[in-house]
Protein backbone atom coordinates (compact mmCIF):
# COMPACT_ATOMS: atom_id res chain seq x y z
CA UNK A 1 0.00 0.00 0.00
CA UNK A 2 1.13 3.55 -0.56
CA UNK A 3 2.80 5.54 2.17
CA UNK A 4 -0.28 7.77 2.43
CA UNK A 5 -2.57 4.75 2.83
CA UNK A 6 -0.36 3.28 5.49
CA UNK A 7 -0.11 6.62 7.30
CA UNK A 8 -3.91 6.93 7.24
CA UNK A 9 -4.26 3.43 8.74
CA UNK A 10 -1.71 4.23 11.47
CA UNK A 11 -3.55 7.48 12.22
CA UNK A 12 -6.84 5.55 12.46
CA UNK A 13 -5.23 3.09 14.89
CA UNK A 14 -3.89 6.01 16.92
CA UNK A 15 -7.36 7.59 17.04
CA UNK A 16 -8.82 4.25 18.18
CA UNK A 17 -6.21 3.98 20.91
CA UNK A 18 -7.05 7.52 22.10
CA UNK A 19 -10.70 6.45 22.33
CA UNK A 20 -9.78 3.21 24.11
CA UNK A 21 -7.69 5.05 26.71
CA UNK A 22 -10.63 7.38 27.35
CA UNK A 23 -13.05 4.45 27.49
CA UNK A 24 -10.94 2.55 29.96
CA UNK A 25 -10.99 5.62 32.17
CA UNK A 26 -14.76 5.16 32.30
CA UNK A 27 -14.42 1.40 32.78
CA UNK A 28 -12.03 1.93 35.68
CA UNK A 29 -14.55 4.16 37.42
CA UNK A 30 -17.31 1.53 37.31
CA UNK A 31 -15.59 -1.85 37.23
CA UNK A 32 -15.88 -4.17 40.19
CA UNK A 33 -12.91 -4.74 42.47
CA UNK A 34 -12.57 -8.31 41.16
CA UNK A 35 -11.64 -7.05 37.66
CA UNK A 36 -9.90 -3.78 38.48
CA UNK A 37 -6.41 -5.20 37.91
CA UNK A 38 -7.46 -6.51 34.50
CA UNK A 39 -8.91 -3.09 33.58
CA UNK A 40 -5.73 -1.33 34.67
CA UNK A 41 -3.57 -3.70 32.61
CA UNK A 42 -5.71 -3.04 29.52
CA UNK A 43 -5.57 0.72 30.14
CA UNK A 44 -1.78 0.57 30.40
CA UNK A 45 -1.53 -1.57 27.24
CA UNK A 46 -3.61 0.91 25.25
CA UNK A 47 -1.57 3.85 26.54
CA UNK A 48 1.64 2.10 25.44
CA UNK A 49 0.20 1.31 21.98
CA UNK A 50 -1.04 4.92 21.68
CA UNK A 51 2.41 6.28 22.47
CA UNK A 52 4.11 3.88 20.03
CA UNK A 53 1.66 4.79 17.27
CA UNK A 54 2.37 8.48 17.81
CA UNK A 55 6.05 7.76 17.23
CA UNK A 56 5.19 5.73 14.12
CA UNK A 57 3.12 8.57 12.67
CA UNK A 58 6.08 10.92 13.15
CA UNK A 59 8.44 8.40 11.56
CA UNK A 60 6.11 8.27 8.54
CA UNK A 61 6.28 12.06 8.28
CA UNK A 62 2.88 12.88 9.74
CA UNK A 63 1.55 14.81 12.70
CA UNK A 64 -0.15 12.44 15.16
CA UNK A 65 -3.90 12.89 15.43
CA UNK A 66 -4.73 14.47 18.79
CA UNK A 67 -7.02 12.96 21.37
CA UNK A 68 -10.45 14.53 21.65
CA UNK A 69 -11.48 16.19 24.89
CA UNK A 70 -14.16 13.53 25.29
CA UNK A 71 -15.80 10.66 23.43
CA UNK A 72 -19.42 9.57 23.09
CA UNK A 73 -19.87 6.15 24.64
CA UNK A 74 -21.97 3.53 22.81
CA UNK A 75 -24.23 3.14 25.87
CA UNK A 76 -24.57 4.36 29.44
CA UNK A 77 -22.08 2.83 31.87
CA UNK A 78 -23.84 2.93 35.21
CA UNK A 79 -22.51 -0.22 36.87
CA UNK A 80 -19.85 -2.93 36.77
CA UNK A 81 -21.75 -5.09 34.26
CA UNK A 82 -21.96 -2.18 31.81
CA UNK A 83 -18.26 -1.45 32.39
CA UNK A 84 -17.42 -5.02 31.37
CA UNK A 85 -19.57 -4.67 28.24
CA UNK A 86 -17.84 -1.39 27.41
CA UNK A 87 -14.40 -2.97 27.81
CA UNK A 88 -15.36 -5.76 25.39
CA UNK A 89 -16.74 -3.20 22.93
CA UNK A 90 -13.58 -1.10 23.14
CA UNK A 91 -11.45 -4.14 22.36
CA UNK A 92 -13.67 -5.13 19.43
CA UNK A 93 -13.36 -1.65 17.95
CA UNK A 94 -9.60 -1.55 18.39
CA UNK A 95 -9.31 -5.01 16.81
CA UNK A 96 -11.24 -3.78 13.79
CA UNK A 97 -8.91 -0.84 13.26
CA UNK A 98 -5.84 -3.02 13.66
CA UNK A 99 -7.21 -5.43 11.05
CA UNK A 100 -7.20 -2.46 8.66
CA UNK A 101 -3.62 -1.63 9.65
CA UNK A 102 -2.52 -5.23 9.03
CA UNK A 103 -3.97 -4.94 5.53
CA UNK A 104 -2.34 -1.53 4.90
CA UNK A 105 1.17 -2.30 6.13
CA UNK A 106 4.03 -4.72 5.65
CA UNK A 107 7.11 -6.02 7.41
CA UNK A 108 7.65 -5.15 11.07
CA UNK A 109 4.76 -2.69 11.13
CA UNK A 110 2.40 -5.38 9.87
CA UNK A 111 3.68 -7.83 12.48
CA UNK A 112 3.15 -5.25 15.23
CA UNK A 113 -0.38 -4.54 13.98
CA UNK A 114 -1.16 -8.27 13.92
CA UNK A 115 0.13 -8.58 17.49
CA UNK A 116 -2.03 -5.63 18.59
CA UNK A 117 -5.04 -7.23 16.87
CA UNK A 118 -4.37 -10.51 18.67
CA UNK A 119 -4.01 -8.78 22.04
CA UNK A 120 -7.26 -6.86 21.56
CA UNK A 121 -9.09 -10.02 20.51
CA UNK A 122 -7.81 -11.92 23.55
CA UNK A 123 -8.85 -9.08 25.89
CA UNK A 124 -12.30 -8.97 24.26
CA UNK A 125 -12.72 -12.70 24.85
CA UNK A 126 -11.69 -12.32 28.48
CA UNK A 127 -14.12 -9.46 29.03
CA UNK A 128 -16.97 -11.12 27.16
CA UNK A 129 -16.35 -14.67 28.28
CA UNK A 130 -16.62 -15.90 24.67
CA UNK A 131 -15.12 -15.31 21.26
CA UNK A 132 -16.02 -14.48 17.69
CA UNK A 133 -14.72 -16.34 14.65
CA UNK A 134 -12.77 -13.47 13.08
CA UNK A 135 -12.01 -10.61 15.51
CA UNK A 136 -12.17 -7.23 13.84
CA UNK A 137 -14.02 -8.41 10.73
CA UNK A 138 -17.56 -7.99 12.07
CA UNK A 139 -16.73 -4.38 12.88
CA UNK A 140 -15.50 -3.77 9.33
CA UNK A 141 -18.63 -5.37 7.85
CA UNK A 142 -20.83 -2.87 9.67
CA UNK A 143 -22.50 -5.39 11.98
CA UNK A 144 -21.09 -3.72 15.08
CA UNK A 145 -21.75 -0.18 16.16
CA UNK A 146 -19.58 2.66 14.89
CA UNK A 147 -16.41 3.69 16.72
CA UNK A 148 -16.68 6.04 19.66
CA UNK A 149 -16.95 9.57 18.40
CA UNK A 150 -15.22 12.58 19.86
CA UNK A 151 -17.33 15.17 21.61
CA UNK A 152 -16.44 18.77 22.13
CSV table of N, CA, C and O in Angstrom, one decimal, residues 2 8 13 23-24 32 35 40 51 57 72 91 112 122 127 130 136 143:
chain,number,residue,atom,x,y,z
A,2,UNK,N,0.4,2.3,-0.5
A,2,UNK,CA,1.1,3.6,-0.6
A,2,UNK,C,1.4,4.1,0.8
A,2,UNK,O,0.8,3.7,1.8
A,8,UNK,N,-2.5,6.8,6.9
A,8,UNK,CA,-3.9,6.9,7.2
A,8,UNK,C,-4.3,5.8,8.2
A,8,UNK,O,-5.1,6.0,9.2
A,13,UNK,N,-5.5,3.9,13.7
A,13,UNK,CA,-5.2,3.1,14.9
A,13,UNK,C,-4.9,4.0,16.1
A,13,UNK,O,-5.4,3.7,17.2
A,23,UNK,N,-12.0,5.4,27.1
A,23,UNK,CA,-13.0,4.4,27.5
A,23,UNK,C,-12.7,3.7,28.7
A,23,UNK,O,-13.5,3.4,29.6
A,24,UNK,N,-11.4,3.3,28.8
A,24,UNK,CA,-10.9,2.5,30.0
A,24,UNK,C,-10.9,3.4,31.2
A,24,UNK,O,-11.0,2.9,32.3
A,32,UNK,N,-15.9,-3.6,38.9
A,32,UNK,CA,-15.9,-4.2,40.2
A,32,UNK,C,-14.4,-4.4,40.6
A,32,UNK,O,-13.5,-4.5,39.8
A,35,UNK,N,-12.2,-7.2,39.0
A,35,UNK,CA,-11.6,-7.0,37.7
A,35,UNK,C,-10.8,-5.8,37.5
A,35,UNK,O,-10.4,-5.4,36.4
A,40,UNK,N,-6.9,-2.2,34.6
A,40,UNK,CA,-5.7,-1.3,34.7
A,40,UNK,C,-4.7,-1.8,33.7
A,40,UNK,O,-4.0,-1.0,33.0
A,51,UNK,N,1.1,5.6,22.5
A,51,UNK,CA,2.4,6.3,22.5
A,51,UNK,C,3.3,5.8,21.3
A,51,UNK,O,3.9,6.6,20.6
A,57,UNK,N,3.6,7.5,13.5
A,57,UNK,CA,3.1,8.6,12.7
A,57,UNK,C,4.2,9.6,12.4
A,57,UNK,O,4.4,10.0,11.2
A,72,UNK,N,-18.1,10.1,22.8
A,72,UNK,CA,-19.4,9.6,23.1
A,72,UNK,C,-19.3,8.1,23.3
A,72,UNK,O,-18.7,7.4,22.5
A,91,UNK,N,-12.4,-3.2,23.0
A,91,UNK,CA,-11.5,-4.1,22.4
A,91,UNK,C,-11.9,-4.6,21.0
A,91,UNK,O,-11.0,-4.7,20.1
A,112,UNK,N,3.6,-5.9,14.0
A,112,UNK,CA,3.2,-5.2,15.2
A,112,UNK,C,1.6,-5.0,15.2
A,112,UNK,O,1.0,-5.2,16.3
A,122,UNK,N,-7.9,-11.1,22.3
A,122,UNK,CA,-7.8,-11.9,23.6
A,122,UNK,C,-8.5,-11.2,24.7
A,122,UNK,O,-9.2,-11.7,25.5
A,127,UNK,N,-13.0,-10.3,28.5
A,127,UNK,CA,-14.1,-9.5,29.0
A,127,UNK,C,-15.5,-10.1,28.8
A,127,UNK,O,-16.3,-10.1,29.6
A,130,UNK,N,-16.4,-15.1,25.9
A,130,UNK,CA,-16.6,-15.9,24.7
A,130,UNK,C,-15.9,-15.2,23.5
A,130,UNK,O,-15.5,-14.1,23.6
A,136,UNK,N,-12.4,-8.4,14.7
A,136,UNK,CA,-12.2,-7.2,13.8
A,136,UNK,C,-12.9,-7.2,12.5
A,136,UNK,O,-13.2,-6.2,12.0
A,143,UNK,N,-21.5,-4.7,11.1
A,143,UNK,CA,-22.5,-5.4,12.0
A,143,UNK,C,-22.4,-4.9,13.4
A,143,UNK,O,-23.3,-5.1,14.2
